[in-house]
Coordinates of C-alpha atoms and ligand atoms in Angstrom, one line a residue:
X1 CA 59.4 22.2 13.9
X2 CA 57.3 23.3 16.8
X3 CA 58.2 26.2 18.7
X4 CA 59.4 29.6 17.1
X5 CA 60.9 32.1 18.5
X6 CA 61.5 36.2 17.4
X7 CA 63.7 38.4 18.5
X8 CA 64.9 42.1 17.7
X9 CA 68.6 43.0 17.8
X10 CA 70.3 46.6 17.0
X11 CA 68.7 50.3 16.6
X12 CA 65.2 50.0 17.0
X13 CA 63.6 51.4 13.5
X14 CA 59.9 51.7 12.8
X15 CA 58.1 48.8 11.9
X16 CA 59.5 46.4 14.0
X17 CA 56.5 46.0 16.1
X18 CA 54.4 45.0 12.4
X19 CA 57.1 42.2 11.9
X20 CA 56.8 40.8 15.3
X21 CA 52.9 40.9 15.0
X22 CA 53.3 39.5 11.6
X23 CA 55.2 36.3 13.2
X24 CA 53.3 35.4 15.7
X25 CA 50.2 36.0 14.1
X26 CA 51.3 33.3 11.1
X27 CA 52.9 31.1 13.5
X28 CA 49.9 30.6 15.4
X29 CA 47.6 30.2 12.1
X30 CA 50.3 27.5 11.4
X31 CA 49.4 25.8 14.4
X32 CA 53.0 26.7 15.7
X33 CA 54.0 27.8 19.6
X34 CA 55.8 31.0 19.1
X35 CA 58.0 32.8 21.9
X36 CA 59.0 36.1 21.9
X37 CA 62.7 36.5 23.0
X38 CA 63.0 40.0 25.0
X39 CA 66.5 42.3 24.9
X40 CA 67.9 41.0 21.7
X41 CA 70.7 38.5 22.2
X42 CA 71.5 39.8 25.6
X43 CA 67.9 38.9 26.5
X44 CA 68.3 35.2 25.0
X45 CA 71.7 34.4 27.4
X46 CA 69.7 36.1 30.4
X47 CA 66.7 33.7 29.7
X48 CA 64.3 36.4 28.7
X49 CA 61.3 34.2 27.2
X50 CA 58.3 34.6 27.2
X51 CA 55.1 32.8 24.9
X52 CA 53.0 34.8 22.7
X53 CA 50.2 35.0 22.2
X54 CA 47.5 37.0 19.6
X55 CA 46.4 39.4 21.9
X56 CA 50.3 40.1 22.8
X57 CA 50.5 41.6 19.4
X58 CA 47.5 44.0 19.2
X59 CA 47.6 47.2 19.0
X60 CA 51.0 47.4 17.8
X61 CA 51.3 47.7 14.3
X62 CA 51.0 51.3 14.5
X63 CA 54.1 52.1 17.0
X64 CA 57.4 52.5 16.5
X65 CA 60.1 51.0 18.7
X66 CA 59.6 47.5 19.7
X67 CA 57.8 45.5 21.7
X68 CA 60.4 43.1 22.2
X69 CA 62.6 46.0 23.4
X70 CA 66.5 45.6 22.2
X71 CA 70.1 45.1 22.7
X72 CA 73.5 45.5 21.4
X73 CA 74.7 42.2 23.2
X74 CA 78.8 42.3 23.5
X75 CA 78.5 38.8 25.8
X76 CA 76.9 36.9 22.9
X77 CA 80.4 37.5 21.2
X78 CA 82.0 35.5 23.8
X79 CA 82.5 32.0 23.5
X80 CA 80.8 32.1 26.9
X81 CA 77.9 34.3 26.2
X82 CA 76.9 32.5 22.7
X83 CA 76.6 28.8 24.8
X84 CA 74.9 30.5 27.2
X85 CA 72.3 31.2 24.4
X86 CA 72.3 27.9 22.7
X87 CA 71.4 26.4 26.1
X88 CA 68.7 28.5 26.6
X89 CA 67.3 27.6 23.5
X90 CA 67.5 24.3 24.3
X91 CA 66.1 24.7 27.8
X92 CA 62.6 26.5 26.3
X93 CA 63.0 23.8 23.0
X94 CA 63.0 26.3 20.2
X95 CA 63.6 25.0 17.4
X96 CA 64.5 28.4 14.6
X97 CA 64.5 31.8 15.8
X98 CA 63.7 34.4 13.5
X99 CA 65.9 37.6 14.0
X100 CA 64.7 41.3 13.3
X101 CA 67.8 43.3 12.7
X102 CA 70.8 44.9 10.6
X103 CA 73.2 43.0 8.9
X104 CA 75.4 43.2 12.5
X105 CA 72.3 40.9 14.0
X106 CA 72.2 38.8 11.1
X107 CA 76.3 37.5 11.8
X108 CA 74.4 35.8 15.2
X109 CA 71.4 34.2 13.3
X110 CA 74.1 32.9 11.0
X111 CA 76.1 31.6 14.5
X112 CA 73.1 30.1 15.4
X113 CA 72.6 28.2 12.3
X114 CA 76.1 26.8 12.0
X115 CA 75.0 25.1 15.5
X116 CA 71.9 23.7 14.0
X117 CA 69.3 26.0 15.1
X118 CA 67.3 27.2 11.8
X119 CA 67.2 30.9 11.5
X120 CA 65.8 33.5 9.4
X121 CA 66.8 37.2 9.3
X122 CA 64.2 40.5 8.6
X123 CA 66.0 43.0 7.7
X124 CA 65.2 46.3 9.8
X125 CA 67.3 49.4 10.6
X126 CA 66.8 53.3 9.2
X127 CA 70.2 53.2 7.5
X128 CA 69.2 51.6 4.6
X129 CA 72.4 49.4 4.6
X130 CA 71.9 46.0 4.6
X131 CA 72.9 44.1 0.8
X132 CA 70.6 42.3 -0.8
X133 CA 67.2 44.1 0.1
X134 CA 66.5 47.3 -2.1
X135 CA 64.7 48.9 1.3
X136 CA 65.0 47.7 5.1
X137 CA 61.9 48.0 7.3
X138 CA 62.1 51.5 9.1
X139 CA 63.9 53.5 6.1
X140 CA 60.6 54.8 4.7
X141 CA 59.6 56.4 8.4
X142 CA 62.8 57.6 8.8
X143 CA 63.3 59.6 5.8
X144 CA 59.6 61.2 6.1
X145 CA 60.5 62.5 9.7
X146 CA 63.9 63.7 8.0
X147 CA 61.9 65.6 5.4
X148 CA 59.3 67.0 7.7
X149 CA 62.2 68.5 10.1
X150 CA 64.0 70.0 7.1
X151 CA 60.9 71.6 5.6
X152 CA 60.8 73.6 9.0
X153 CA 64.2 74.2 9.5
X154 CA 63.8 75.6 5.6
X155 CA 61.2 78.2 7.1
X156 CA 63.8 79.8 9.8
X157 CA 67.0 79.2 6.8
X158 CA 64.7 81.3 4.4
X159 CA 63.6 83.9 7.1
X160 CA 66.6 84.7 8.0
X161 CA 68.6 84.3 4.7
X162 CA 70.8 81.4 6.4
X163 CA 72.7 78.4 5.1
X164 CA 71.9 75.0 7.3
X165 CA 74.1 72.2 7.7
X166 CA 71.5 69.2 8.5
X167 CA 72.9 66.1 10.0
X168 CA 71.1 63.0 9.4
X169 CA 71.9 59.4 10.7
X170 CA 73.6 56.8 8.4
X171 CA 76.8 55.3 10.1
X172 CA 78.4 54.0 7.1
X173 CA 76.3 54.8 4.3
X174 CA 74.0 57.8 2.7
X175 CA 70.6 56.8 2.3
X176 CA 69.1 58.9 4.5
X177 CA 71.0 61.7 3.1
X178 CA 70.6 61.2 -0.5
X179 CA 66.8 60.2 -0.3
X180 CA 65.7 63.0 2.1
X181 CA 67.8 65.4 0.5
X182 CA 66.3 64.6 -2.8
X183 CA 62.9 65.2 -1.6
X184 CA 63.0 67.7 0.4
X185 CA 65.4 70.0 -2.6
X186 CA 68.5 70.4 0.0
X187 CA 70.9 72.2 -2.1
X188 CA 73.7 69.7 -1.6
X189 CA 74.2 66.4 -0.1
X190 CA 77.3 65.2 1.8
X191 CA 77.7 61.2 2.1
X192 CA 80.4 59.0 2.5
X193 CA 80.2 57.0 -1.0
X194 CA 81.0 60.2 -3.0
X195 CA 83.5 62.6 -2.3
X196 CA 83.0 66.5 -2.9
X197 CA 85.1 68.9 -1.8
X198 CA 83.9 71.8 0.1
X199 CA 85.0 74.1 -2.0
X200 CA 82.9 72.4 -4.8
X201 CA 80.4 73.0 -2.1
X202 CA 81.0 76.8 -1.0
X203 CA 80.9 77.5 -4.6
X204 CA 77.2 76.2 -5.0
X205 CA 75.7 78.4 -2.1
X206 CA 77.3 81.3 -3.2
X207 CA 75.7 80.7 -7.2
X208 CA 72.9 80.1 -5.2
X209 CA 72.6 83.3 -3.2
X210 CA 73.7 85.0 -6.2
X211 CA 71.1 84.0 -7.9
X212 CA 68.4 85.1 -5.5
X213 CA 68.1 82.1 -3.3
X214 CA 67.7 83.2 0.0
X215 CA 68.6 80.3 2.1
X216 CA 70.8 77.1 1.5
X217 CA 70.7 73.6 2.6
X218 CA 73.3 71.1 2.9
X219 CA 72.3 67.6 4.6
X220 CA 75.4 66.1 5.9
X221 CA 75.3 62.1 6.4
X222 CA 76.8 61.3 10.1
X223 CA 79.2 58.6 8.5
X224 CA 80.7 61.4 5.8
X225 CA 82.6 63.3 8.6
X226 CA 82.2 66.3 10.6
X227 CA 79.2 68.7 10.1
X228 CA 81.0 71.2 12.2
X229 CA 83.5 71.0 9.6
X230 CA 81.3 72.1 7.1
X231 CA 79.8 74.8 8.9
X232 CA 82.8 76.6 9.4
X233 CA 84.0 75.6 6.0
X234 CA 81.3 77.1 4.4
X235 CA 80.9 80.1 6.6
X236 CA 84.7 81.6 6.6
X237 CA 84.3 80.5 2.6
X238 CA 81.1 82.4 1.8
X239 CA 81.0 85.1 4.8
X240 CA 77.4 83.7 4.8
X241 CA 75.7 82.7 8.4
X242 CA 75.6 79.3 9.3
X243 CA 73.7 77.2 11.3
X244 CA 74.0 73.5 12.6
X245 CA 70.6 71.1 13.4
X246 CA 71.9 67.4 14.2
X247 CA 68.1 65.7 14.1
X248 CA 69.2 62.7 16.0
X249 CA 67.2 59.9 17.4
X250 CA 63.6 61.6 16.2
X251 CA 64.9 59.7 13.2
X252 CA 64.7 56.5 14.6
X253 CA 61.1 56.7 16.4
X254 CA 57.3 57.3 15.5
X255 CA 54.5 55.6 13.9
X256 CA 55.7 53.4 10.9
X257 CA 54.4 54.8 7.2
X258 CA 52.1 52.6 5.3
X259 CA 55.3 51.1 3.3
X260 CA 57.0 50.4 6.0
X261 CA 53.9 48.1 7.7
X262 CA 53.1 46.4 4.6
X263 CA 57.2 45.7 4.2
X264 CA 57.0 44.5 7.9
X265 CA 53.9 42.4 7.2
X266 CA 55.0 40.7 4.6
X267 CA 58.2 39.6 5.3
X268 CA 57.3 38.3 8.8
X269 CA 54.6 35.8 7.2
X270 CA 57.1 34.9 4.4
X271 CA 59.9 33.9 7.6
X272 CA 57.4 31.7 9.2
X273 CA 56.8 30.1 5.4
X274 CA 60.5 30.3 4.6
X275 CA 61.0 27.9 8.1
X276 CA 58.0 25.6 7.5
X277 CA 59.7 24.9 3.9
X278 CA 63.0 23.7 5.7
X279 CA 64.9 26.8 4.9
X280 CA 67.2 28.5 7.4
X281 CA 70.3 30.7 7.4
X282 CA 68.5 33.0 5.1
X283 CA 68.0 36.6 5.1
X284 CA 64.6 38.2 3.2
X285 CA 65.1 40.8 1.1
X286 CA 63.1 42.7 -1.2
X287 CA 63.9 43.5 -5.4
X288 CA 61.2 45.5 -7.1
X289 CA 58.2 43.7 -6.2
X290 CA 59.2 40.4 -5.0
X291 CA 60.7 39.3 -1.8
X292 CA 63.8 37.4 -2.3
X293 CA 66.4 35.4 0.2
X294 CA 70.0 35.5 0.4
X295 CA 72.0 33.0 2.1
X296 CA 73.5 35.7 5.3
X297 CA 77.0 35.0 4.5
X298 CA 76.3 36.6 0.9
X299 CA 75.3 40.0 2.8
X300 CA 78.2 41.1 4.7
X301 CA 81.5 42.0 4.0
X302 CA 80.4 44.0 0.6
X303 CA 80.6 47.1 -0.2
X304 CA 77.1 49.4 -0.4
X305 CA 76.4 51.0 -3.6
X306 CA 74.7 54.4 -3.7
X307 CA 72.0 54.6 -6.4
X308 CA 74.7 56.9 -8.6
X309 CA 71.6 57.8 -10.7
X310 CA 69.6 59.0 -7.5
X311 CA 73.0 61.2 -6.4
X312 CA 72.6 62.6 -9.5
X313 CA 69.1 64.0 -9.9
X314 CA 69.9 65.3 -6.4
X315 CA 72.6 67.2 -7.9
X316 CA 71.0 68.3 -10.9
X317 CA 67.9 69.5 -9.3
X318 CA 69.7 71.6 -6.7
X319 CA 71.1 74.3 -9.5
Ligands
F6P401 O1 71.9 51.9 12.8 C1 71.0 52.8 13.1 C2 71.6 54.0 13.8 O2 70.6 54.9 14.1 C3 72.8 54.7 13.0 O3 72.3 55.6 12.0 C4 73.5 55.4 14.1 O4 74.8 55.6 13.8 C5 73.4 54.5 15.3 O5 72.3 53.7 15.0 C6 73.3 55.2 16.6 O6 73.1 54.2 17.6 P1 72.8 54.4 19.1 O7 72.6 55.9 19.3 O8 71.6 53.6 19.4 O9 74.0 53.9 19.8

């Protein structure tokens, strides 16, 4: 194996930019030609390669987004599109490309390794969503953003004795909206894996104001339904005033956090040393300490567990 390739495929998410550096810096202490494919998949079919070298990757670990900007690539689903690729590959000579994304990025790599090219997935998105890896690259930004907005949006709730409906990213799943509720003491936390009603909900802000609280907060996952919903739920229920913030993309931008870097770092060196032991068709996760691989087929197609424990200390905490 000579020439490596990286590319990044999905939602951008903090930390991306340390995993790229993190490649191409042990890929050329390996001795290795690495290129950086630009656009995702989209970029691959379009012929969007470029080599890297070290001084392409300075001054980067401390950004958010990527470098490599990225795509959502509908042609690479086509027959069409994915030959396209492949023969691009083979036009530049890469031999494994090592693919910086969500689980949805990691169905190509493991395309691309039925064909023969060796691949290796990093996984990196803000949901948190991807089996096999305790914390994706970008989830540790993302939920300190989420907790800064929602300790100033607590100022204006408790100012003017308001309940606020918070909507946080997550398309499937609630990890955003379980973790950041949990730190930032949001009185309840709506998210697709556990179904409470609104009533159940209602019931708590009213105990709550009745008890002397003067403002209520209730994060709502994007994937758990409608925060409108909610709103008016809980504001015809209680005869309280309600207020709606969707955060949005500010989730998904900004400098990476410390965890997020050293995640980034290490699992880019530990793709370039998964492919110089032979391996490919592997995605790098993380348990506890340790870095661990799955082969990509084992990641997909699974349901996501919520930690059930962390769902509850949210819930017993927000009395
Ligand atoms: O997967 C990351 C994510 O931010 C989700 O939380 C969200 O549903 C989706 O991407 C939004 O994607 P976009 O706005 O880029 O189409």
């Amino acid at each position: 194996m000579k020439k490596i390739a990286v590319l990044t495929s999905g939602g951008d998410a903090p930390g991306m930019n340390a995993a790229i550096r993190a490649v191409t810096r042990k890929s050329i202490y390996e001795h290795l030609d690495v290129y950086g494919i630009y656009r995702g998949y989209q970029g691959l079919i379009e012929g969007d390669v470029k080599p890297l070298q070290l001084g392409d990757v300075g001054g980067i670990i401390h950004r958010g987004g990527t470098m490599l900007y990225t795509a959502r690539s509908k042609e690479f689903m086509t027959e069409e599109g994915f030959q396209e690729a492949l023969e691009q590959l083979s036009f530049f000579g890469i031999d494994a490309v090592i693919v910086i994304g969500g689980d949805g990025s990691f169905k190509g790599a493991h395309a691309l390794h039925q064909q023969g090219i060796k691949t290796i997935g990093i996984p990196a998105t803000i949901d948190n969503d991807v089996l096999g890896t305790q914390f994706t690259i970008g989830f540790d930004t993302s939920i300190n953003t989420v907790i800064e907005a929602i300790d100033k949006i607590r100022d204006t709730a408790t100012s003017h004795e308001r309940t606020y409906i918070i909507e946080v990213m997550g398309r499937g799943n609630g990890d955003i909206a379980l973790w950041s509720g949990l730190a930032a003491g949001a009185e309840s936390i709506v998210i697709p894996e556990v179904t409470e009603s609104l009533e159940t909900i209602a019931r708590r802000v009213v105990r709550g104001y009745e008890r002397g609280k003067r403002h209520s907060i209730i994060i709502v996952a994007e994937g758990a339904g409608n925060s409108k919903e909610v709103a008016d739920y809980i504001e015809k229920a209680t005869g309280l005033e309600t207020r709606i913030s969707v955060l949005g993309h500010i989730q998904r931008g900004g400098s990476p956090t410390a965890f997020d870097r050293v995640l980034a770092s290490r699992m880019g060196v530990e793709a370039v040393e998964m492919l110089l032991q032979g391996k490919s068709g592997f995605m790098i996760g993380i348990q506890g300490p340790q870095l661990v691989h799955h082969p990509f087929k084992h990641i997909w197609n699974k349901k996501y567990d919520v930690l059930e424990q962390t769902y509850q200390a949210a819930k017993q905490l927000s009395i």
